[in-house]
mmCIF file of C-alpha atoms in Angstrom:
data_model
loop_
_atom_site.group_PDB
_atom_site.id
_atom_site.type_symbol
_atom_site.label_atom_id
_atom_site.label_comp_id
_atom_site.label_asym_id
_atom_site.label_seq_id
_atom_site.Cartn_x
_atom_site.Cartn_y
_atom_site.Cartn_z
ATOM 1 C CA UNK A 1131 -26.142 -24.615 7.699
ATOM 2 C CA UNK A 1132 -23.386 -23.849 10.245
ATOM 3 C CA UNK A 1133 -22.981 -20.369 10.737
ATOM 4 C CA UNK A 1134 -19.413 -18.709 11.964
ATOM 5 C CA UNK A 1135 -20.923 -17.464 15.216
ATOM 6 C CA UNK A 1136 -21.830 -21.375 15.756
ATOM 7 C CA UNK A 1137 -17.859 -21.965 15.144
ATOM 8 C CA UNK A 1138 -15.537 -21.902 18.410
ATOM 9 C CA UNK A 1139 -13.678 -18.846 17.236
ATOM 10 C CA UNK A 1140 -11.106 -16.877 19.184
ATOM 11 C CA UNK A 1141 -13.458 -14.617 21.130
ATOM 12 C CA UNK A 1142 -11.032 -11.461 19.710
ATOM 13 C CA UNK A 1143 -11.858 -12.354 16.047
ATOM 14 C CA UNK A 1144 -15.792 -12.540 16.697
ATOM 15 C CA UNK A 1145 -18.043 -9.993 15.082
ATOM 16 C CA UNK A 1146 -14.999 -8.488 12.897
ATOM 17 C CA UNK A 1147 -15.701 -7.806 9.333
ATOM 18 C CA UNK A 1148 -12.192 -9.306 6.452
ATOM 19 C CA UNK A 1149 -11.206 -6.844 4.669
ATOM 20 C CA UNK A 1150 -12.260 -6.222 1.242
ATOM 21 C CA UNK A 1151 -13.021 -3.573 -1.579
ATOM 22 C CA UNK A 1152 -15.885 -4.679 -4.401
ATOM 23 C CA UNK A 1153 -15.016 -6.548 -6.906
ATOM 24 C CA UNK A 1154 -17.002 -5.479 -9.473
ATOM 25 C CA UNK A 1155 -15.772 -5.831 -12.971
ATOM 26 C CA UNK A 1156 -16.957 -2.663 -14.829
ATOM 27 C CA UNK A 1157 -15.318 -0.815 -17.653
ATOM 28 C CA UNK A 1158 -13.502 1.798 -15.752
ATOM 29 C CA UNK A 1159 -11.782 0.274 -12.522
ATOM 30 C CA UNK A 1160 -10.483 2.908 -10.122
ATOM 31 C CA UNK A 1161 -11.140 1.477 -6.545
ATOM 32 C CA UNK A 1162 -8.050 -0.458 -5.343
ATOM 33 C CA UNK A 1163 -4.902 1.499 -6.437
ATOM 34 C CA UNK A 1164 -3.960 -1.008 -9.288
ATOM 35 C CA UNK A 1165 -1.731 0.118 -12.127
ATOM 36 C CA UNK A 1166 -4.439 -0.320 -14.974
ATOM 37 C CA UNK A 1167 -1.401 -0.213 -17.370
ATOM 38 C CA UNK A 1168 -0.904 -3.422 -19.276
ATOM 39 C CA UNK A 1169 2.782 -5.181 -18.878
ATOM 40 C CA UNK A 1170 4.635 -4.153 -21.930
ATOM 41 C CA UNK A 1171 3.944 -7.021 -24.466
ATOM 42 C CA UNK A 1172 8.048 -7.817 -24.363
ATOM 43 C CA UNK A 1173 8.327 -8.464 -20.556
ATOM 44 C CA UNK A 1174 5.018 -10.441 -20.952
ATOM 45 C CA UNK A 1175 7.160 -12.628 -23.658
ATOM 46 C CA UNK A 1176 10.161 -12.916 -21.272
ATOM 47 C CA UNK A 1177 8.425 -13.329 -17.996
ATOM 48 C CA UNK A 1178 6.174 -16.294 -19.910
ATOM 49 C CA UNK A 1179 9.543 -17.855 -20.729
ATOM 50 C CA UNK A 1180 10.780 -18.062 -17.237
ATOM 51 C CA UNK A 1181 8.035 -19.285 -16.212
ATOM 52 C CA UNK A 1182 7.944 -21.992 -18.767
ATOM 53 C CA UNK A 1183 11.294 -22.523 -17.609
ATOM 54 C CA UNK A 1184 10.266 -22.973 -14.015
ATOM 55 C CA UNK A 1185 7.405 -25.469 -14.381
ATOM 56 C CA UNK A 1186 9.601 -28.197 -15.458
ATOM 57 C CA UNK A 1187 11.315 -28.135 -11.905
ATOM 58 C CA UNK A 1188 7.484 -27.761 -10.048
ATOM 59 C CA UNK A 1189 7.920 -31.402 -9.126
ATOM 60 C CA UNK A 1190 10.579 -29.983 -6.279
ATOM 61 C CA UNK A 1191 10.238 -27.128 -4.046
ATOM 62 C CA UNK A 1192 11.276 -23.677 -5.150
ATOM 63 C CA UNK A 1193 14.823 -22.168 -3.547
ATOM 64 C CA UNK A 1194 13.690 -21.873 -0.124
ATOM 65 C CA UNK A 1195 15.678 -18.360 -0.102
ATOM 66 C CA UNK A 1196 14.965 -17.502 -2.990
ATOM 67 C CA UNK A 1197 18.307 -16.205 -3.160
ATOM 68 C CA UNK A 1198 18.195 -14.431 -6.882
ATOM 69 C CA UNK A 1199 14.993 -12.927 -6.528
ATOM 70 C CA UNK A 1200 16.682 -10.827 -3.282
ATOM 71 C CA UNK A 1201 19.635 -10.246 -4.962
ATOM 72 C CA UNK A 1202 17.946 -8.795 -7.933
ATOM 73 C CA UNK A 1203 15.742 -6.963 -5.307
ATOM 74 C CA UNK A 1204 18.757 -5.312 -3.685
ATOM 75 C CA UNK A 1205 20.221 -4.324 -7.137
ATOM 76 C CA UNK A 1206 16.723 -2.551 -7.661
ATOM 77 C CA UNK A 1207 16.827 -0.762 -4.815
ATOM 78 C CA UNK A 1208 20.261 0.344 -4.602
ATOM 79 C CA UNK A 1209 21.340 2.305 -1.552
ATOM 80 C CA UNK A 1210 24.334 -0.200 -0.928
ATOM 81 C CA UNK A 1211 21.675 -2.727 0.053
ATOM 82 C CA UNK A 1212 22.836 -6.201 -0.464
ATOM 83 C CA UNK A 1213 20.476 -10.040 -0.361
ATOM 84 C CA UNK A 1214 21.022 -10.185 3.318
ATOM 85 C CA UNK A 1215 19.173 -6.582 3.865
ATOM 86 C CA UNK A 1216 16.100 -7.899 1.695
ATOM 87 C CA UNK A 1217 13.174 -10.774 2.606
ATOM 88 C CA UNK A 1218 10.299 -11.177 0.491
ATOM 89 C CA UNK A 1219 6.806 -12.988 0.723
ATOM 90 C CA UNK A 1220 3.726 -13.132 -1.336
ATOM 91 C CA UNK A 1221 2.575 -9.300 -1.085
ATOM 92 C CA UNK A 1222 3.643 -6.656 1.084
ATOM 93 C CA UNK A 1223 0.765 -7.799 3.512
ATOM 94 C CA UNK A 1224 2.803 -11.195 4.473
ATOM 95 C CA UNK A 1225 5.590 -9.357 5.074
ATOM 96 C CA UNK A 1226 3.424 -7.410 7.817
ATOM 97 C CA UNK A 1227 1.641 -10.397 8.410
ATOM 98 C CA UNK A 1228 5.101 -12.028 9.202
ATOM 99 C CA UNK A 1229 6.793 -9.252 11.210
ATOM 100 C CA UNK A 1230 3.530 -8.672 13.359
ATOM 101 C CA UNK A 1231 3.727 -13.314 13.798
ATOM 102 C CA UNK A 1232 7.677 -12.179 15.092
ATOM 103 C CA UNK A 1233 7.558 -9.087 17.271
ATOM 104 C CA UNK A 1234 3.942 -9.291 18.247
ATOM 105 C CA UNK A 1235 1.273 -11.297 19.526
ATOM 106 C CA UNK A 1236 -0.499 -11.830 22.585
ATOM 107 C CA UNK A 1237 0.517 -8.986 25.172
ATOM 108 C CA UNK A 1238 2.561 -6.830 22.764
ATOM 109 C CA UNK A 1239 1.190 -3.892 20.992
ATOM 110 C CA UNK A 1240 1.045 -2.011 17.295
ATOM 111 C CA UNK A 1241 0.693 1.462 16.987
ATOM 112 C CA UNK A 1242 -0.773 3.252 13.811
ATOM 113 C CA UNK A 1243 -2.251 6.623 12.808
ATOM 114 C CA UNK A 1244 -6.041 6.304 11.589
ATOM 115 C CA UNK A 1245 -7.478 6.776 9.022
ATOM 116 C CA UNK A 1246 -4.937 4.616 7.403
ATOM 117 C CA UNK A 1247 -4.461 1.107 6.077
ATOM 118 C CA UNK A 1248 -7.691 -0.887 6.962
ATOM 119 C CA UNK A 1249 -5.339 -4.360 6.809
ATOM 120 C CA UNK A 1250 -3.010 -3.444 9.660
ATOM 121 C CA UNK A 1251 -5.762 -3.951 13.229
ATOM 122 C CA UNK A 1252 -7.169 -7.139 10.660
ATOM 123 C CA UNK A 1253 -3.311 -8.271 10.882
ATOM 124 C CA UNK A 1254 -2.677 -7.413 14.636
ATOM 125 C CA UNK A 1255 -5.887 -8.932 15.403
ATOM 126 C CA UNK A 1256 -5.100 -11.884 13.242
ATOM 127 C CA UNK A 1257 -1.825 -12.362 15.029
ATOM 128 C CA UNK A 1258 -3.242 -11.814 18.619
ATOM 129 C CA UNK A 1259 -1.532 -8.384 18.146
ATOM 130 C CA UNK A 1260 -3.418 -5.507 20.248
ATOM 131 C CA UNK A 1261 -4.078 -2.411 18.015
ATOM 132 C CA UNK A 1262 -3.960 1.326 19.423
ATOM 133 C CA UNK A 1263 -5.138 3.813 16.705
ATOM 134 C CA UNK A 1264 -3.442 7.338 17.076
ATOM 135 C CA UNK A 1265 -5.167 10.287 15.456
ATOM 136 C CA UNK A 1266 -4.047 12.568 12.341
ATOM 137 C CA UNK A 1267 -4.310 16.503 12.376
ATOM 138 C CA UNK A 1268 -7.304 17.384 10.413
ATOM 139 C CA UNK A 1269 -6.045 17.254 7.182
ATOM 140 C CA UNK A 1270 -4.615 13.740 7.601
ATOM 141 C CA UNK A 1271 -0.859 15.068 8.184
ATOM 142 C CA UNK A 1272 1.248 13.600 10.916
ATOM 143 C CA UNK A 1273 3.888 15.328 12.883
ATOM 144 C CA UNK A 1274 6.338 14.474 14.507
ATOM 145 C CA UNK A 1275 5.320 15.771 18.189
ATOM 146 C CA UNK A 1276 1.613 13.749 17.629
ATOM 147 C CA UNK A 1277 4.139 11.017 16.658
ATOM 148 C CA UNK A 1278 6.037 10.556 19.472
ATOM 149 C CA UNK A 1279 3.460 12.077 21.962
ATOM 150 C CA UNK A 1280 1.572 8.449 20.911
ATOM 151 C CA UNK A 1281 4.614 6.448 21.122
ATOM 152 C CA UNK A 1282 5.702 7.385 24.731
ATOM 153 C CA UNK A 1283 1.919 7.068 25.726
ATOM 154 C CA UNK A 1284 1.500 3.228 24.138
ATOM 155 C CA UNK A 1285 5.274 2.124 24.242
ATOM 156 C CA UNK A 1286 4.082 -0.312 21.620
ATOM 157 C CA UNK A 1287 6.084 -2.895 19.833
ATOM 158 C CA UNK A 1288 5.748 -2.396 16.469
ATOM 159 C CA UNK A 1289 4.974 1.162 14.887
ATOM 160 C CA UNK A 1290 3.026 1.085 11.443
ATOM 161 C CA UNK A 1291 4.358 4.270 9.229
ATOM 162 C CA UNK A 1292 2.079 4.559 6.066
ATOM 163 C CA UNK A 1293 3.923 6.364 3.543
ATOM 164 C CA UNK A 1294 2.609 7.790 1.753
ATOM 165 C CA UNK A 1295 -0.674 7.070 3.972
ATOM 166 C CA UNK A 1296 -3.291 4.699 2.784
ATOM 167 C CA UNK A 1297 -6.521 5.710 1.930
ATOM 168 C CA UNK A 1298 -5.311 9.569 2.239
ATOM 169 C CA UNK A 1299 -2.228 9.788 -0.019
ATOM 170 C CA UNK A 1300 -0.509 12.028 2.368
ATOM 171 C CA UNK A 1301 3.193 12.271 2.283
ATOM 172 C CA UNK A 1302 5.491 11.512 5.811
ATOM 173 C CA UNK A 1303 8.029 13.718 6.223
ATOM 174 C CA UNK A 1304 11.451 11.542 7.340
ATOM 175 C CA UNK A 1305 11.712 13.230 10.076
ATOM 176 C CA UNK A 1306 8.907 11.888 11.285
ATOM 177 C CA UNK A 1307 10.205 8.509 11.080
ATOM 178 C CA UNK A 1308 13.414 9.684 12.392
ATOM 179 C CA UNK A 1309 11.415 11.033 15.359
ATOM 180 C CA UNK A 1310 9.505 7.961 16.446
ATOM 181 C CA UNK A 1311 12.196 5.885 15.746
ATOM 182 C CA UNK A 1312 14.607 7.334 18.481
ATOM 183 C CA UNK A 1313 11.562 7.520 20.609
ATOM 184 C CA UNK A 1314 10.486 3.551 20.384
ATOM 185 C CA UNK A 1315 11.890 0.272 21.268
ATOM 186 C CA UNK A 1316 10.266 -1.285 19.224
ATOM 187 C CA UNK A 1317 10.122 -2.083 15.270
ATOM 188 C CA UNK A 1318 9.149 0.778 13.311
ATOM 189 C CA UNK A 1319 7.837 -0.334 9.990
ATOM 190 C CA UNK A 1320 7.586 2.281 7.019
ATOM 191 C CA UNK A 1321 5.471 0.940 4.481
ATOM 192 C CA UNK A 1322 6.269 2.524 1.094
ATOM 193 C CA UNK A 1323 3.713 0.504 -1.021
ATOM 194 C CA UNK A 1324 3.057 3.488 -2.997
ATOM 195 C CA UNK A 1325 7.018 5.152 -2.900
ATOM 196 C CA UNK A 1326 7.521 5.052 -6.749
ATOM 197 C CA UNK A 1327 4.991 7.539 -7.288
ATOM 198 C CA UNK A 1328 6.409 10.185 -4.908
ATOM 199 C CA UNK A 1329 7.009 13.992 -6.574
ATOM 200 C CA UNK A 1330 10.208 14.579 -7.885
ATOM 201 C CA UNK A 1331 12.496 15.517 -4.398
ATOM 202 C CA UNK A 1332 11.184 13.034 -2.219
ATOM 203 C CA UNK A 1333 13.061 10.704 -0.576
ATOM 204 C CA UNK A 1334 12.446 6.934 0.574
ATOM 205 C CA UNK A 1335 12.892 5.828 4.293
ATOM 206 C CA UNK A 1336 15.381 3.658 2.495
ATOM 207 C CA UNK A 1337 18.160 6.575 3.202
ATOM 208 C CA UNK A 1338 17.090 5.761 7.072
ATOM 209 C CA UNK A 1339 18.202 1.978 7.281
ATOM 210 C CA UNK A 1340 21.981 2.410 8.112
ATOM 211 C CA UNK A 1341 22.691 2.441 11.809
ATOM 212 C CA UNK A 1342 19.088 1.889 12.777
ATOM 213 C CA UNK A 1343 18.529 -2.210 13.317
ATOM 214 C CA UNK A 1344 14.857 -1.610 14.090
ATOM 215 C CA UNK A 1345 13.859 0.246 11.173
ATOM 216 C CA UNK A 1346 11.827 -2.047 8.520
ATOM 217 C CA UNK A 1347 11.036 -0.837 5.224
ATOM 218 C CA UNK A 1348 8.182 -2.562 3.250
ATOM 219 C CA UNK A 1349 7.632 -2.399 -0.547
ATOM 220 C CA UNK A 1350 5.536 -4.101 -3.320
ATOM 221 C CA UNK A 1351 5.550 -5.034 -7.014
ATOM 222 C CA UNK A 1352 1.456 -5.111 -7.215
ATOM 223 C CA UNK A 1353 1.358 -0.964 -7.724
ATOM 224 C CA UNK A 1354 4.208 0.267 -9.844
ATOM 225 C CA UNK A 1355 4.818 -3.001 -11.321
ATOM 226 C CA UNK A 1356 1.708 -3.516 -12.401
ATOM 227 C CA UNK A 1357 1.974 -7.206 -10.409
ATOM 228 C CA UNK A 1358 -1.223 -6.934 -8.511
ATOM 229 C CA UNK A 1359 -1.862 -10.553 -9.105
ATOM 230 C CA UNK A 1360 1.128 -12.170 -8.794
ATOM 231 C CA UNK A 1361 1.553 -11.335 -5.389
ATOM 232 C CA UNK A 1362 4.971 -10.013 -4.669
ATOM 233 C CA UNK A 1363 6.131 -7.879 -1.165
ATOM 234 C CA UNK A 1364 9.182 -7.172 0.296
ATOM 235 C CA UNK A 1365 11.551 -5.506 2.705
ATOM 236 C CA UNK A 1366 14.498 -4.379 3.339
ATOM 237 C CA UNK A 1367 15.995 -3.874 7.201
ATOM 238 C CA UNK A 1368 19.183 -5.292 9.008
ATOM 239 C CA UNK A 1369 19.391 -8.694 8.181
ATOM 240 C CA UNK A 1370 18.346 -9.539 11.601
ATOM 241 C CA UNK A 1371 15.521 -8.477 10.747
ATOM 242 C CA UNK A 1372 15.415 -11.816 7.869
ATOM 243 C CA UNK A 1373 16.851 -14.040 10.380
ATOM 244 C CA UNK A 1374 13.274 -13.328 12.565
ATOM 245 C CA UNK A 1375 11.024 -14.133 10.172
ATOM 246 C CA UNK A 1376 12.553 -16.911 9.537
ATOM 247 C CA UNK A 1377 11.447 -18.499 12.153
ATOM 248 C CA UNK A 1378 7.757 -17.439 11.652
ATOM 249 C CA UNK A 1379 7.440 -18.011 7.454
ATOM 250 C CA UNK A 1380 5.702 -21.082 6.091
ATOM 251 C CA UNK A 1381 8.315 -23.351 4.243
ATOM 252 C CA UNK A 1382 8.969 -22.680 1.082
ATOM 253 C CA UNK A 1383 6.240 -19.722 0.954
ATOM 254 C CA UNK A 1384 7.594 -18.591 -2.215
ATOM 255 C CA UNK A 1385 6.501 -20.529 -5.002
ATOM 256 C CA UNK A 1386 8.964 -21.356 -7.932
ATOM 257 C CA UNK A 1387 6.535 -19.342 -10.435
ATOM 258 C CA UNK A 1388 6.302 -16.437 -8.436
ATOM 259 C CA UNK A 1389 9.936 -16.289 -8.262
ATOM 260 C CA UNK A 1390 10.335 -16.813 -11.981
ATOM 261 C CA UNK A 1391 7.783 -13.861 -12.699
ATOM 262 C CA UNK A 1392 9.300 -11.431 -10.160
ATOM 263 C CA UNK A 1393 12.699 -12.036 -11.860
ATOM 264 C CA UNK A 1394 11.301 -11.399 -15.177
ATOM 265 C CA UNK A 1395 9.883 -7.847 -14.395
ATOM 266 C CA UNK A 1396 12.734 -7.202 -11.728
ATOM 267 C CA UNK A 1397 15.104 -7.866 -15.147
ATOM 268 C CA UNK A 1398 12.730 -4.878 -16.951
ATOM 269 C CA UNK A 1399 12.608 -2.656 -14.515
ATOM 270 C CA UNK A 1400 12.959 0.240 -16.768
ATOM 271 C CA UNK A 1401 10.424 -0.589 -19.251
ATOM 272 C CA UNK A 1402 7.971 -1.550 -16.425
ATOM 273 C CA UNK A 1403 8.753 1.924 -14.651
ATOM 274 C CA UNK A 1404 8.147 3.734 -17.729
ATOM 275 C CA UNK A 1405 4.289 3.838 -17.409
ATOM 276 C CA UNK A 1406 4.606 5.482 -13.537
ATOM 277 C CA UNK A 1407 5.978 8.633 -14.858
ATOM 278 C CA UNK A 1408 2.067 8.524 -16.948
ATOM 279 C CA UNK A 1409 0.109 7.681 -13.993
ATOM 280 C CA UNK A 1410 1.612 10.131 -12.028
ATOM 281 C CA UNK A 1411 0.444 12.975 -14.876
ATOM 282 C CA UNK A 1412 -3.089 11.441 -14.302
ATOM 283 C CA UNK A 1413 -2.853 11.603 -11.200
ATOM 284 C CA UNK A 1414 -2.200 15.162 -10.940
ATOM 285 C CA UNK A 1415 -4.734 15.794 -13.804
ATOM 286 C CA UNK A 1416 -7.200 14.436 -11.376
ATOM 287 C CA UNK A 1417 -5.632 16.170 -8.339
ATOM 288 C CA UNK A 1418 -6.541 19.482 -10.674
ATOM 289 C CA UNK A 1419 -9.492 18.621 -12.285
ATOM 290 C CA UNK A 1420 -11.207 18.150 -9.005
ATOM 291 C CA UNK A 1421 -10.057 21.084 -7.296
ATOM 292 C CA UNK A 1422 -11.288 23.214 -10.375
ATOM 293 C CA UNK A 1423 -14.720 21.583 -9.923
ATOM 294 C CA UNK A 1424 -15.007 22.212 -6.208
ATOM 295 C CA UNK A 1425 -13.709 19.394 -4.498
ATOM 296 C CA UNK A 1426 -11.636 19.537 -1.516
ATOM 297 C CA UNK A 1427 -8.457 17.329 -2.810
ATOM 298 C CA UNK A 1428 -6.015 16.454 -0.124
ATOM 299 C CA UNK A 1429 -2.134 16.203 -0.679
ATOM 300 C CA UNK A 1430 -1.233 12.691 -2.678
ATOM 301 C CA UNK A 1431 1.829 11.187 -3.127
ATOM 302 C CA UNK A 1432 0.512 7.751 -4.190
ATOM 303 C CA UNK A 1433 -1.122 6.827 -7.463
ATOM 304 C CA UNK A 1434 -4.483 7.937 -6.102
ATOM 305 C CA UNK A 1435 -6.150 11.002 -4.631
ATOM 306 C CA UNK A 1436 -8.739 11.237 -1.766
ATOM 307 C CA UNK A 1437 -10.989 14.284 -2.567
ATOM 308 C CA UNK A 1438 -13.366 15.655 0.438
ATOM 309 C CA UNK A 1439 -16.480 17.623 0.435
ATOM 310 C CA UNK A 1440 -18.353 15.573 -1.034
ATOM 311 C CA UNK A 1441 -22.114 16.034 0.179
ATOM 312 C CA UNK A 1442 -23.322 12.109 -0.733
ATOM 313 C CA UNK A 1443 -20.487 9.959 -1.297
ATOM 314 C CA UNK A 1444 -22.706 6.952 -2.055
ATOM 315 C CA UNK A 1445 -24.775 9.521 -4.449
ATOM 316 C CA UNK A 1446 -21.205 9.943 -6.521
ATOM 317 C CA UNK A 1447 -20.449 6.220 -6.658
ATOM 318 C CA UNK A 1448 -23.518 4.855 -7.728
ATOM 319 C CA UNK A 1449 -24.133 7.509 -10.614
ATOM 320 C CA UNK A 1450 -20.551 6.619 -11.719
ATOM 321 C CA UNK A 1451 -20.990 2.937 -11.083
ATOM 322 C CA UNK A 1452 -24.191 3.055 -13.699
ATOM 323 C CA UNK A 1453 -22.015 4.977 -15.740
ATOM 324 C CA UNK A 1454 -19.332 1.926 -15.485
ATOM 325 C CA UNK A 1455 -17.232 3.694 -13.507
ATOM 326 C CA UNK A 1456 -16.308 2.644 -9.796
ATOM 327 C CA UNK A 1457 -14.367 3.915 -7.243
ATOM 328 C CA UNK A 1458 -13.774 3.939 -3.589
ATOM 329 C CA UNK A 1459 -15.802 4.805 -0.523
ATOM 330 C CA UNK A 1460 -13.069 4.460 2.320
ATOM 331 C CA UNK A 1461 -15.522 5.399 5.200
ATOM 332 C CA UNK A 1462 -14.165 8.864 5.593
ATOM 333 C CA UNK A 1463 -17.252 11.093 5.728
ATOM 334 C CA UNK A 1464 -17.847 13.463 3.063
ATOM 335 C CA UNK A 1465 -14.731 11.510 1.498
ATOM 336 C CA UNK A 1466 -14.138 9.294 -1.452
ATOM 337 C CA UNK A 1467 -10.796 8.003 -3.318
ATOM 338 C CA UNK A 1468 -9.848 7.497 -6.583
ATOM 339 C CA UNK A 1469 -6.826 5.812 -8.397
ATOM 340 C CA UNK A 1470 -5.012 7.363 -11.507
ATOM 341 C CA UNK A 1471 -5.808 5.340 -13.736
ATOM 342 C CA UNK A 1472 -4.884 5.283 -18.381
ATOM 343 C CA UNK A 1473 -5.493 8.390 -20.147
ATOM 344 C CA UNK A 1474 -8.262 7.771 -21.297
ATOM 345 C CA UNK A 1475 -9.754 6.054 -17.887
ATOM 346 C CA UNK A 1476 -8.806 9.962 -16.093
ATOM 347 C CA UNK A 1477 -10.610 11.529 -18.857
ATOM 348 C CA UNK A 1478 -13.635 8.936 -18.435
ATOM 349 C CA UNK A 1479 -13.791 9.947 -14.511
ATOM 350 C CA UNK A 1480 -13.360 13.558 -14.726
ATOM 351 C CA UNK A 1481 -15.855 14.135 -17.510
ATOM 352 C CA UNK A 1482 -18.532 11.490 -15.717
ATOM 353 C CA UNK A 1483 -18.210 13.645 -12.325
ATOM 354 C CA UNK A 1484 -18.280 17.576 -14.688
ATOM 355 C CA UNK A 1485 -21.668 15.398 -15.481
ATOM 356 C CA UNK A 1486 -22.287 15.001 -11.720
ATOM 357 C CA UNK A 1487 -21.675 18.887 -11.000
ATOM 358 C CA UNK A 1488 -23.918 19.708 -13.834
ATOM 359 C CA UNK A 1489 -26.837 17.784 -12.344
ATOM 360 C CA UNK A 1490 -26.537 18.592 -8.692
ATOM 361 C CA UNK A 1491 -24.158 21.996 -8.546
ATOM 362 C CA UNK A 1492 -20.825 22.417 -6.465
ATOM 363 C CA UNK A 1493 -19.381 21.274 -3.331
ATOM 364 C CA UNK A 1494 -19.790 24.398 -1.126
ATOM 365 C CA UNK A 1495 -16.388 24.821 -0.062
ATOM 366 C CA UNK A 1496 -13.376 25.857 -1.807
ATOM 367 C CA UNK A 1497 -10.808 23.294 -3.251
ATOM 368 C CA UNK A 1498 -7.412 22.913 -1.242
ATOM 369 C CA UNK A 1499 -4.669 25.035 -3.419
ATOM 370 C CA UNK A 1500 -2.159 22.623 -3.386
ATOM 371 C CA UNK A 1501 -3.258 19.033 -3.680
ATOM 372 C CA UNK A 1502 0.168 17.331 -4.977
ATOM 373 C CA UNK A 1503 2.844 16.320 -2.150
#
């Protein structure tokens, strides 16, 4: 049997490792940031007649620019944006995938801010991109003098802003953006993956866009939408920004049933928004409930909370996992993550590790006071 290192790969891509979490299907799933709310049972009814609607036409291709979904996208986000501000593709990592295929590749650079999303040096790499990995303070915050003291040092040509960062939850002040975007040439890219769950007060990157053609913001439906599997991304930016990718997208990348769907919850937005406002309360119940049993739990602003000081982190996940409860171990030391999750799927976590405590005793250090951006 023909192994990949017998393949004639591109020499960059050898001995990397894809990405990918565990898929293990266990009673309590808290790993990969999902909203574990079900879609309201009257959106399911209205999104299953569009796309009844839609397979009738699946014998032509879909509307190549998909021209309602982005208007409908622009109406959701508001902030004077308009179709010709928005592009979309089939999750938020083609749209990276697709702006690193236009402004990168071979001899152009990215610049990120490790620890942070494990996708974007697999993307760079993928797209011949080089990858330069700038460091965090030591409680994952980013200013904006470590910002820009990395930008001037890399000049790259595209600038990967997590926020709030993946795996740590931490928030990014706009300033910061502000910051690195008057000291690059290049794209700067803001991915707000997470930005319905920010605390009351916070404000998107969105309020950036005018006046700044370079500026990308990225967004998903598979987190507050609860549209994990239907794979829906998107931006908004100058619509330069749409006429680039144009040039690098697959025709017709947006199939008529994904279009249907995304119009269907788009149309609900309320009712489909309703359930963040929950996960957010778990979320700081977890935030909380950690701290009180020891944990160091670092600032979140996403639906999930990275707690530290953690003496075996594969110790913690295999006790839960037996106890049909898995979570994340993101390769921070001392470090594991955990999405809010139901209710009842908080209460399941935070009484399994009270369990954990009772067996082997507390974390030595003290908790971090305020673990809520």
């Amino acid at each position: 049997m023909t192994s990949l290192s017998d393949l004639p790969i591109r020499d960059d891509l050898r001995g990397r490792e894809p990405y990918g979490a565990p898929q293990l299907h266990v009673r309590v799933e808290l790993n990969v940031n999902e909203n574990t709310h079900p879609v309201p049972d009257a959106v399911q009814a209205d999104i299953m007649s569009r796309l009844q609607s839609a397979v009738s036409g699946v014998n032509r291709y879909p509307d190549r620019e998909f021209t309602e979904l982005r208007d409908a996208l622009a109406g959701y986000l508001g902030h004077g944006l308009t179709r010709d501000n928005i592009w979309a593709a089939n999750g938020s990592n083609e749209i990276l995938q697709q702006l690193m295929q236009a402004f990168g590749g071979f001899g152009r650079t990215a610049l990120g801010f490790a620890p942070t999303y494990s996708m974007y040096p697999l993307l760079a790499a993928g797209t011949g991109t080089g990858w330069v990995a700038g460091d965090r303070d030591d409680d994952f915050e980013l200013t904006s003098e470590r910002a820009v003291d990395w930008v001037r040092r890399v000049r790259p040509d595209l600038v990967l802003l997590c926020s709030p960062n993946n795996p740590t939850g931490t928030p990014l002040d706009l300033e910061v953006i502000e910051a690195v975007y008057d000291a690059s040439d290049g794209i700067v890219v803001v991915d707000e993956a997470y930005a319905e769950f920010f605390p009351e007060g916070e404000s998107s990157a969105l309020t950036l866009l005018p006046g700044r053609e370079r500026l990308v913001v990225s967004r998903t439906m598979s987190k507050a939408f609860a549209f994990a599997g239907v794979r829906l991304g998107y931006l908004a930016a100058d619509p330069a920004i749409a006429d680039a990718l144009r040039l690098v997208r697959l025709p017709y990348h947006l199939s008529a049933l994904t279009q249907a769907a995304a119009l269907g919850a788009l149309a609900h937005a309320d009712e489909m928004l309703a359930m963040v406002e929950d996960i957010k309360r778990q979320r700081d119940r977890i935030a909380t409930g950690l701290a009180e049993l020891g944990f160091l739990v670092h600032r979140t602003s996403s639906n999930f909370v990275l707690f530290g000081e953690v003496e075996n982190p594969r110790g913690v996940f295999e006790e839960l996992l037996a106890e049909g409860i898995i979570i994340r171990e993101m390769g921070i030391p001392n470090h594991l993550r955990v999405s809010a999750g139901t209710e009842a799927e908080t209460t399941e976590f935070l009484d399994a590790m009270a369990r954990y405590i009772e067996r082997h005793g507390s974390p030595k250090r003290a908790a971090s006071p305020s673990p809520v951006g």
